[in-house]
Structure formats: structure tokens, C-alpha cells
PDB file of C-alpha atoms in Angstrom:
ATOM      1  CA  UNK A   1      -5.097  12.658   5.723  1.00 91.00           C
ATOM      2  CA  UNK A   2      -1.890   9.885   6.386  1.00 96.00           C
ATOM      3  CA  UNK A   3       1.979  12.218   5.272  1.00 97.00           C
ATOM      4  CA  UNK A   4       3.978   9.904   3.399  1.00 98.00           C
ATOM      5  CA  UNK A   5       7.936  10.829   3.260  1.00 98.00           C
ATOM      6  CA  UNK A   6      10.183   9.131   0.877  1.00 98.00           C
ATOM      7  CA  UNK A   7      14.142   9.495   1.596  1.00 98.00           C
ATOM      8  CA  UNK A   8      16.315  10.222  -0.065  1.00 98.00           C
ATOM      9  CA  UNK A   9      14.558  12.190  -2.913  1.00 98.00           C
ATOM     10  CA  UNK A  10      17.552  10.655  -5.209  1.00 98.00           C
ATOM     11  CA  UNK A  11      20.304   8.704  -5.279  1.00 97.00           C
ATOM     12  CA  UNK A  12      22.983   7.250  -7.704  1.00 97.00           C
ATOM     13  CA  UNK A  13      24.716   3.948  -7.229  1.00 97.00           C
ATOM     14  CA  UNK A  14      26.709   1.455  -9.817  1.00 97.00           C
ATOM     15  CA  UNK A  15      25.634  -1.405 -10.854  1.00 97.00           C
ATOM     16  CA  UNK A  16      25.742  -4.207  -8.937  1.00 97.00           C
ATOM     17  CA  UNK A  17      25.446  -2.147  -5.671  1.00 97.00           C
ATOM     18  CA  UNK A  18      22.984  -2.616  -2.985  1.00 98.00           C
ATOM     19  CA  UNK A  19      20.126   0.789  -2.647  1.00 98.00           C
ATOM     20  CA  UNK A  20      17.718   1.245  -0.167  1.00 98.00           C
ATOM     21  CA  UNK A  21      14.908   3.180   0.176  1.00 98.00           C
ATOM     22  CA  UNK A  22      12.733   4.652   3.270  1.00 98.00           C
ATOM     23  CA  UNK A  23       9.149   5.561   3.121  1.00 98.00           C
ATOM     24  CA  UNK A  24       7.811   7.145   6.684  1.00 98.00           C
ATOM     25  CA  UNK A  25       3.932   7.325   7.287  1.00 98.00           C
ATOM     26  CA  UNK A  26       2.889  10.442   9.855  1.00 98.00           C
ATOM     27  CA  UNK A  27       0.727   7.105  11.470  1.00 98.00           C
ATOM     28  CA  UNK A  28       0.867   4.072  11.846  1.00 98.00           C
ATOM     29  CA  UNK A  29      -0.156   1.902   8.281  1.00 97.00           C
ATOM     30  CA  UNK A  30       0.506  -1.423  10.111  1.00 97.00           C
ATOM     31  CA  UNK A  31       1.616  -3.326   6.770  1.00 97.00           C
ATOM     32  CA  UNK A  32      -0.675  -1.046   4.017  1.00 97.00           C
ATOM     33  CA  UNK A  33       2.190  -0.264   2.419  1.00 97.00           C
ATOM     34  CA  UNK A  34       2.642  -0.446  -1.126  1.00 98.00           C
ATOM     35  CA  UNK A  35       6.131   0.664  -3.427  1.00 98.00           C
ATOM     36  CA  UNK A  36       5.763   1.490  -7.916  1.00 98.00           C
ATOM     37  CA  UNK A  37       8.612   2.242  -9.908  1.00 98.00           C
ATOM     38  CA  UNK A  38       8.610   4.657 -12.951  1.00 98.00           C
ATOM     39  CA  UNK A  39      10.066   4.563 -15.671  1.00 97.00           C
ATOM     40  CA  UNK A  40      10.024   8.124 -17.542  1.00 94.00           C
ATOM     41  CA  UNK A  41       7.036   8.831 -19.369  1.00 94.00           C
ATOM     42  CA  UNK A  42       5.443   5.383 -18.379  1.00 97.00           C
ATOM     43  CA  UNK A  43       2.684   4.497 -16.251  1.00 98.00           C
ATOM     44  CA  UNK A  44       3.642   3.036 -12.506  1.00 98.00           C
ATOM     45  CA  UNK A  45       4.077  -0.595 -12.062  1.00 98.00           C
ATOM     46  CA  UNK A  46       3.307  -1.909  -8.743  1.00 98.00           C
ATOM     47  CA  UNK A  47       6.712  -3.850  -6.938  1.00 98.00           C
ATOM     48  CA  UNK A  48       6.080  -4.976  -3.748  1.00 98.00           C
ATOM     49  CA  UNK A  49       1.820  -4.806  -1.461  1.00 97.00           C
ATOM     50  CA  UNK A  50       1.169  -5.442   1.761  1.00 96.00           C
ATOM     51  CA  UNK A  51       4.890  -4.036   3.036  1.00 97.00           C
ATOM     52  CA  UNK A  52       7.017  -7.424   2.026  1.00 98.00           C
ATOM     53  CA  UNK A  53       5.106  -9.490  -0.923  1.00 97.00           C
ATOM     54  CA  UNK A  54       6.240  -9.784  -4.171  1.00 98.00           C
ATOM     55  CA  UNK A  55       3.469  -8.315  -6.978  1.00 97.00           C
ATOM     56  CA  UNK A  56       3.866 -11.560  -9.993  1.00 96.00           C
ATOM     57  CA  UNK A  57       6.803 -10.829 -12.424  1.00 97.00           C
ATOM     58  CA  UNK A  58       8.499  -8.653 -10.376  1.00 98.00           C
ATOM     59  CA  UNK A  59      12.726  -9.935 -10.247  1.00 98.00           C
ATOM     60  CA  UNK A  60      13.802 -11.346  -6.370  1.00 98.00           C
ATOM     61  CA  UNK A  61      16.329  -8.683  -6.280  1.00 98.00           C
ATOM     62  CA  UNK A  62      13.582  -6.020  -5.009  1.00 98.00           C
ATOM     63  CA  UNK A  63      12.505  -6.480  -1.299  1.00 98.00           C
ATOM     64  CA  UNK A  64      10.402  -4.957   0.927  1.00 98.00           C
ATOM     65  CA  UNK A  65      10.526  -4.774   5.056  1.00 98.00           C
ATOM     66  CA  UNK A  66       8.963  -2.784   7.504  1.00 98.00           C
ATOM     67  CA  UNK A  67       5.322  -2.011   9.784  1.00 98.00           C
ATOM     68  CA  UNK A  68       3.745   0.187  11.378  1.00 98.00           C
ATOM     69  CA  UNK A  69       5.400   3.677  10.314  1.00 98.00           C
ATOM     70  CA  UNK A  70       8.960   3.083   9.079  1.00 98.00           C
ATOM     71  CA  UNK A  71       9.414   0.940   5.061  1.00 98.00           C
ATOM     72  CA  UNK A  72      12.240   0.693   3.092  1.00 98.00           C
ATOM     73  CA  UNK A  73      12.765  -1.039  -0.263  1.00 98.00           C
ATOM     74  CA  UNK A  74      16.358  -2.705  -1.147  1.00 98.00           C
ATOM     75  CA  UNK A  75      17.242  -3.666  -4.548  1.00 98.00           C
ATOM     76  CA  UNK A  76      19.830  -6.160  -3.693  1.00 97.00           C
ATOM     77  CA  UNK A  77      21.921  -5.773  -7.285  1.00 97.00           C
ATOM     78  CA  UNK A  78      21.352  -2.345  -8.885  1.00 98.00           C
ATOM     79  CA  UNK A  79      20.666  -3.296 -12.845  1.00 97.00           C
ATOM     80  CA  UNK A  80      20.331  -0.612 -15.534  1.00 96.00           C
ATOM     81  CA  UNK A  81      16.931  -1.670 -16.301  1.00 97.00           C
ATOM     82  CA  UNK A  82      15.597  -0.348 -12.701  1.00 97.00           C
ATOM     83  CA  UNK A  83      17.171   3.401 -13.668  1.00 97.00           C
ATOM     84  CA  UNK A  84      13.501   4.879 -12.506  1.00 98.00           C
ATOM     85  CA  UNK A  85      11.354   6.849  -9.716  1.00 98.00           C
ATOM     86  CA  UNK A  86      10.268   4.850  -6.704  1.00 98.00           C
ATOM     87  CA  UNK A  87       7.260   5.860  -5.017  1.00 98.00           C
ATOM     88  CA  UNK A  88       5.719   4.335  -2.059  1.00 98.00           C
ATOM     89  CA  UNK A  89       2.246   4.191  -1.012  1.00 98.00           C
ATOM     90  CA  UNK A  90       0.180   3.875   1.937  1.00 97.00           C
ATOM     91  CA  UNK A  91      -3.418   1.538   1.416  1.00 96.00           C
ATOM     92  CA  UNK A  92      -4.691   2.391   4.902  1.00 96.00           C
ATOM     93  CA  UNK A  93      -6.438   4.844   4.046  1.00 94.00           C
ATOM     94  CA  UNK A  94      -7.533   6.840   1.164  1.00 93.00           C
ATOM     95  CA  UNK A  95      -4.654   6.656  -1.001  1.00 95.00           C
ATOM     96  CA  UNK A  96      -1.236   8.761  -0.390  1.00 96.00           C
ATOM     97  CA  UNK A  97       1.745   8.800  -2.123  1.00 97.00           C
ATOM     98  CA  UNK A  98       5.388   9.723  -0.883  1.00 98.00           C
ATOM     99  CA  UNK A  99       6.988  12.485  -2.642  1.00 98.00           C
ATOM    100  CA  UNK A 100       9.444   9.754  -4.591  1.00 98.00           C
ATOM    101  CA  UNK A 101      13.497   8.311  -5.330  1.00 98.00           C
ATOM    102  CA  UNK A 102      15.013   9.116  -8.277  1.00 98.00           C
ATOM    103  CA  UNK A 103      17.750   6.479  -8.560  1.00 98.00           C
ATOM    104  CA  UNK A 104      20.421   7.121 -11.387  1.00 97.00           C
ATOM    105  CA  UNK A 105      23.044   4.923 -12.643  1.00 93.00           C
ATOM    106  CA  UNK A 106      26.746   6.062 -12.122  1.00 92.00           C
TER     107      UNK A 106
ATOM    108  CA  UNK B   1      -5.096 -10.219 -20.484  1.00 95.00           C
ATOM    109  CA  UNK B   2      -6.132  -7.110 -18.302  1.00 96.00           C
ATOM    110  CA  UNK B   3      -5.864  -3.635 -19.713  1.00 98.00           C
ATOM    111  CA  UNK B   4      -6.990  -0.025 -19.032  1.00 98.00           C
ATOM    112  CA  UNK B   5      -6.897   2.918 -22.147  1.00 98.00           C
ATOM    113  CA  UNK B   6      -7.643   6.295 -20.662  1.00 98.00           C
ATOM    114  CA  UNK B   7      -8.638   8.999 -23.300  1.00 98.00           C
ATOM    115  CA  UNK B   8     -10.566  12.478 -23.170  1.00 98.00           C
ATOM    116  CA  UNK B   9      -7.719  14.916 -22.178  1.00 97.00           C
ATOM    117  CA  UNK B  10      -6.900  17.809 -24.090  1.00 97.00           C
ATOM    118  CA  UNK B  11      -6.571  21.282 -23.670  1.00 98.00           C
ATOM    119  CA  UNK B  12      -9.067  23.214 -21.882  1.00 97.00           C
ATOM    120  CA  UNK B  13      -9.843  26.995 -20.734  1.00 97.00           C
ATOM    121  CA  UNK B  14      -9.540  27.726 -16.957  1.00 98.00           C
ATOM    122  CA  UNK B  15     -13.051  27.128 -15.393  1.00 98.00           C
ATOM    123  CA  UNK B  16     -14.179  24.482 -18.154  1.00 98.00           C
ATOM    124  CA  UNK B  17     -14.856  20.834 -17.802  1.00 97.00           C
ATOM    125  CA  UNK B  18     -13.746  17.526 -19.390  1.00 98.00           C
ATOM    126  CA  UNK B  19     -14.480  14.461 -19.270  1.00 98.00           C
ATOM    127  CA  UNK B  20     -12.327  11.267 -19.143  1.00 98.00           C
ATOM    128  CA  UNK B  21     -12.746   7.866 -19.594  1.00 98.00           C
ATOM    129  CA  UNK B  22     -11.556   4.637 -18.414  1.00 98.00           C
ATOM    130  CA  UNK B  23     -11.917   1.937 -20.693  1.00 98.00           C
ATOM    131  CA  UNK B  24     -11.446  -1.842 -19.067  1.00 98.00           C
ATOM    132  CA  UNK B  25     -10.490  -5.043 -20.477  1.00 97.00           C
ATOM    133  CA  UNK B  26     -10.071  -8.340 -19.003  1.00 97.00           C
ATOM    134  CA  UNK B  27     -11.860  -7.771 -16.105  1.00 97.00           C
ATOM    135  CA  UNK B  28     -15.142  -6.497 -14.842  1.00 97.00           C
ATOM    136  CA  UNK B  29     -14.479  -3.111 -13.344  1.00 97.00           C
ATOM    137  CA  UNK B  30     -17.791  -3.820 -10.939  1.00 96.00           C
ATOM    138  CA  UNK B  31     -15.911  -6.229  -9.430  1.00 95.00           C
ATOM    139  CA  UNK B  32     -12.533  -3.798  -8.800  1.00 96.00           C
ATOM    140  CA  UNK B  33     -11.816  -1.041  -6.797  1.00 96.00           C
ATOM    141  CA  UNK B  34     -10.732   1.620  -9.956  1.00 97.00           C
ATOM    142  CA  UNK B  35      -9.178   5.088  -9.356  1.00 98.00           C
ATOM    143  CA  UNK B  36      -7.697   8.108 -10.607  1.00 98.00           C
ATOM    144  CA  UNK B  37      -4.443   9.014 -10.073  1.00 98.00           C
ATOM    145  CA  UNK B  38      -2.596  12.175 -11.946  1.00 98.00           C
ATOM    146  CA  UNK B  39       0.856  13.805 -12.252  1.00 98.00           C
ATOM    147  CA  UNK B  40       1.350  17.161 -12.893  1.00 98.00           C
ATOM    148  CA  UNK B  41       4.473  18.110 -15.314  1.00 97.00           C
ATOM    149  CA  UNK B  42       7.766  16.839 -13.610  1.00 96.00           C
ATOM    150  CA  UNK B  43       6.171  15.982 -10.028  1.00 97.00           C
ATOM    151  CA  UNK B  44       4.905  13.095  -8.095  1.00 97.00           C
ATOM    152  CA  UNK B  45       2.036  10.605  -7.558  1.00 98.00           C
ATOM    153  CA  UNK B  46      -1.787  12.207  -6.812  1.00 98.00           C
ATOM    154  CA  UNK B  47      -4.685  10.322  -5.911  1.00 97.00           C
ATOM    155  CA  UNK B  48      -7.680  11.583  -7.182  1.00 98.00           C
ATOM    156  CA  UNK B  49     -10.565  10.099  -6.831  1.00 98.00           C
ATOM    157  CA  UNK B  50     -11.812   5.919  -6.558  1.00 97.00           C
ATOM    158  CA  UNK B  51     -14.848   3.991  -6.845  1.00 97.00           C
ATOM    159  CA  UNK B  52     -15.651   0.957  -4.873  1.00 96.00           C
ATOM    160  CA  UNK B  53     -16.992  -2.441  -5.958  1.00 95.00           C
ATOM    161  CA  UNK B  54     -19.924  -1.579  -4.621  1.00 95.00           C
ATOM    162  CA  UNK B  55     -20.950   2.339  -5.959  1.00 95.00           C
ATOM    163  CA  UNK B  56     -19.021   3.835  -3.447  1.00 96.00           C
ATOM    164  CA  UNK B  57     -17.282   7.106  -4.168  1.00 97.00           C
ATOM    165  CA  UNK B  58     -14.701   8.770  -2.307  1.00 97.00           C
ATOM    166  CA  UNK B  59     -12.256  12.136  -3.631  1.00 97.00           C
ATOM    167  CA  UNK B  60      -9.334  14.033  -2.677  1.00 97.00           C
ATOM    168  CA  UNK B  61      -9.344  17.075  -0.996  1.00 96.00           C
ATOM    169  CA  UNK B  62      -7.966  19.043  -4.048  1.00 97.00           C
ATOM    170  CA  UNK B  63     -11.215  17.947  -6.207  1.00 98.00           C
ATOM    171  CA  UNK B  64     -14.248  17.258  -3.390  1.00 97.00           C
ATOM    172  CA  UNK B  65     -16.935  19.063  -5.273  1.00 97.00           C
ATOM    173  CA  UNK B  66     -15.229  19.811  -8.989  1.00 98.00           C
ATOM    174  CA  UNK B  67     -14.502  16.400  -9.831  1.00 98.00           C
ATOM    175  CA  UNK B  68     -17.407  13.097 -10.001  1.00 98.00           C
ATOM    176  CA  UNK B  69     -16.214   9.791 -10.744  1.00 98.00           C
ATOM    177  CA  UNK B  70     -18.699   7.265 -12.052  1.00 98.00           C
ATOM    178  CA  UNK B  71     -18.821   3.843 -14.079  1.00 98.00           C
ATOM    179  CA  UNK B  72     -20.821   2.646 -16.645  1.00 98.00           C
ATOM    180  CA  UNK B  73     -20.936  -1.559 -16.138  1.00 97.00           C
ATOM    181  CA  UNK B  74     -22.137  -1.797 -19.609  1.00 97.00           C
ATOM    182  CA  UNK B  75     -19.333  -0.736 -21.320  1.00 98.00           C
ATOM    183  CA  UNK B  76     -17.058  -1.568 -18.756  1.00 98.00           C
ATOM    184  CA  UNK B  77     -16.060   1.893 -18.070  1.00 98.00           C
ATOM    185  CA  UNK B  78     -15.045   4.470 -15.386  1.00 98.00           C
ATOM    186  CA  UNK B  79     -15.841   8.161 -16.030  1.00 98.00           C
ATOM    187  CA  UNK B  80     -14.096  11.101 -14.593  1.00 98.00           C
ATOM    188  CA  UNK B  81     -16.296  13.990 -15.133  1.00 98.00           C
ATOM    189  CA  UNK B  82     -13.818  17.558 -14.677  1.00 98.00           C
ATOM    190  CA  UNK B  83     -15.709  20.719 -13.762  1.00 98.00           C
ATOM    191  CA  UNK B  84     -14.014  24.016 -12.493  1.00 98.00           C
ATOM    192  CA  UNK B  85     -10.883  23.426 -13.840  1.00 98.00           C
ATOM    193  CA  UNK B  86      -7.730  25.309 -12.504  1.00 98.00           C
ATOM    194  CA  UNK B  87      -4.222  25.909 -13.832  1.00 98.00           C
ATOM    195  CA  UNK B  88      -3.590  23.103 -11.429  1.00 98.00           C
ATOM    196  CA  UNK B  89      -5.443  19.694 -12.410  1.00 98.00           C
ATOM    197  CA  UNK B  90      -3.391  19.912 -15.445  1.00 98.00           C
ATOM    198  CA  UNK B  91      -1.494  16.230 -15.128  1.00 98.00           C
ATOM    199  CA  UNK B  92      -1.402  13.165 -16.700  1.00 98.00           C
ATOM    200  CA  UNK B  93      -4.127  11.516 -15.613  1.00 98.00           C
ATOM    201  CA  UNK B  94      -4.090   7.823 -15.363  1.00 98.00           C
ATOM    202  CA  UNK B  95      -6.789   4.854 -14.055  1.00 98.00           C
ATOM    203  CA  UNK B  96      -5.415   2.038 -12.189  1.00 98.00           C
ATOM    204  CA  UNK B  97      -7.261  -0.887 -10.953  1.00 97.00           C
ATOM    205  CA  UNK B  98      -7.293  -2.703  -7.302  1.00 95.00           C
ATOM    206  CA  UNK B  99      -8.132  -6.063  -6.804  1.00 92.00           C
ATOM    207  CA  UNK B 100      -9.377  -5.279  -3.175  1.00 88.00           C
ATOM    208  CA  UNK B 101      -9.703  -2.769  -1.218  1.00 83.00           C
ATOM    209  CA  UNK B 102      -6.275  -2.586   0.295  1.00 83.00           C
ATOM    210  CA  UNK B 103      -5.489  -0.003  -2.808  1.00 83.00           C
ATOM    211  CA  UNK B 104      -2.926  -2.094  -4.741  1.00 93.00           C
ATOM    212  CA  UNK B 105      -2.668  -0.944  -7.587  1.00 97.00           C
ATOM    213  CA  UNK B 106      -1.830  -3.744 -10.193  1.00 96.00           C
ATOM    214  CA  UNK B 107      -2.991  -2.499 -13.377  1.00 98.00           C
ATOM    215  CA  UNK B 108      -2.287   0.948 -15.064  1.00 98.00           C
ATOM    216  CA  UNK B 109      -3.643   2.913 -17.559  1.00 98.00           C
ATOM    217  CA  UNK B 110      -1.449   4.839 -19.928  1.00 97.00           C
ATOM    218  CA  UNK B 111      -2.516   7.911 -18.794  1.00 98.00           C
ATOM    219  CA  UNK B 112      -4.224  11.281 -21.033  1.00 98.00           C
ATOM    220  CA  UNK B 113      -2.668  14.563 -20.312  1.00 98.00           C
ATOM    221  CA  UNK B 114      -4.753  17.456 -19.144  1.00 98.00           C
ATOM    222  CA  UNK B 115      -3.679  21.002 -19.429  1.00 98.00           C
ATOM    223  CA  UNK B 116      -5.780  23.605 -18.679  1.00 98.00           C
ATOM    224  CA  UNK B 117      -4.761  26.779 -19.686  1.00 97.00           C
ATOM    225  CA  UNK B 118      -5.697  30.533 -21.152  1.00 95.00           C
TER     226      UNK B 118
END
């Protein structure tokens, strides 16, 4: 199975700050990498697919990059509604998720 | 509007069985890739199983041989039969749709809680 490792596991930032979350795959997955946002008590929501494509309806402050084994999710200007846990997921083989990054607002 | 609604969760004793349902609307389950993903209390997401549009099925190692995914096209519903349940199967179970084999899950249900405990 392909293992996905996210870092950091949690972070705290102020409104307006830029935030970067990284995800590393245990083997190359090309660009088969998706990012999700999960708010407390809710189902996950797809933000980014194929490493860098923005899902319809998702604010443009979210962006993704990377290929091979190393990927990043960037929030350009953190907003209060971005309080959530973020997960990466590889789609190269049967899906596996990263451990999550909890984003808190200072 | 694309919608997924799970049902069938509850409290069950270890060794017992349960069948979850995922009723879809706004699209056909037979033309999409439907997965079950679970989340243990306070933990991350874990993929459980998938049924392809062509009918092929796959499972995580942790549930292989105990869980069975299936679908009823006439009811536009996907099922997860869970047998020989263990305490570690306790989780919220979500069903999710991927429109292609690249499993970008673009729609999710609200989840149903399964608690395995004596």
C-alpha cells in the first residue's frame, strides 16, 4: 500500500496569513493526489484534484502543487471559515489518506 | 442535485453483522465509482471499499473477507455488508462518489455511526 505522510499535524495561524501543508507519498504517484477539507462534525469536501486543479466552487485562495512524491496545499490568505482538518489522498492505486493537518485560527 | 444518504448504522456486539445503505440521487451509481470511507472517533479517514462502474470490487486489508460491497441499480443504492464486526470497526462510515477511476471523491454522504461494543 502507498503510505501518505502529512506535515505538520497541526498549525495555528492568524487571519490573513499564508498557510502551507505538505504531503509526501511513499512512492511516486505522478499527479494522482487530492486534497480535502473536513470541518468538525461534517463530511469531507474536495478542494483540489489531480494535485493542482481547483474543484468547482472552491475559493481561489486554495491552491495545490507538486508531482511524484511531494505535494503542497497552500491557503494564500487564511479566513476564519478555513478552520478545519485537511487531508491528502492518493488516487494512484486504491485510495489512502494522509493523517490530516488540523488548522486553527490564532 | 447530487446527493448521497447513508443509513443502517447502530450499536452492535462484537462478532455481529450490520448492513449499511447508501442511497444516491442526481446520478446513477452504476455509472460512477462508489466508495465507503470510515473515520474512527477522533481519528483520520480510512478507505474501506470501492465498487467500480463496471462492477469490480476492492477492499482494504483490514476488512477483506469480512465486508462485502454491492449495489442495486434499480434502487440506485450501494450497500456495505459488515460481518464478524470488531471493536476496531467502530467509526462513522461515509459513502462517497468518484466520477472517474482516479477516485477524486466529489460528493459525500453525511455519514452513519457504527458502534461495536458489548
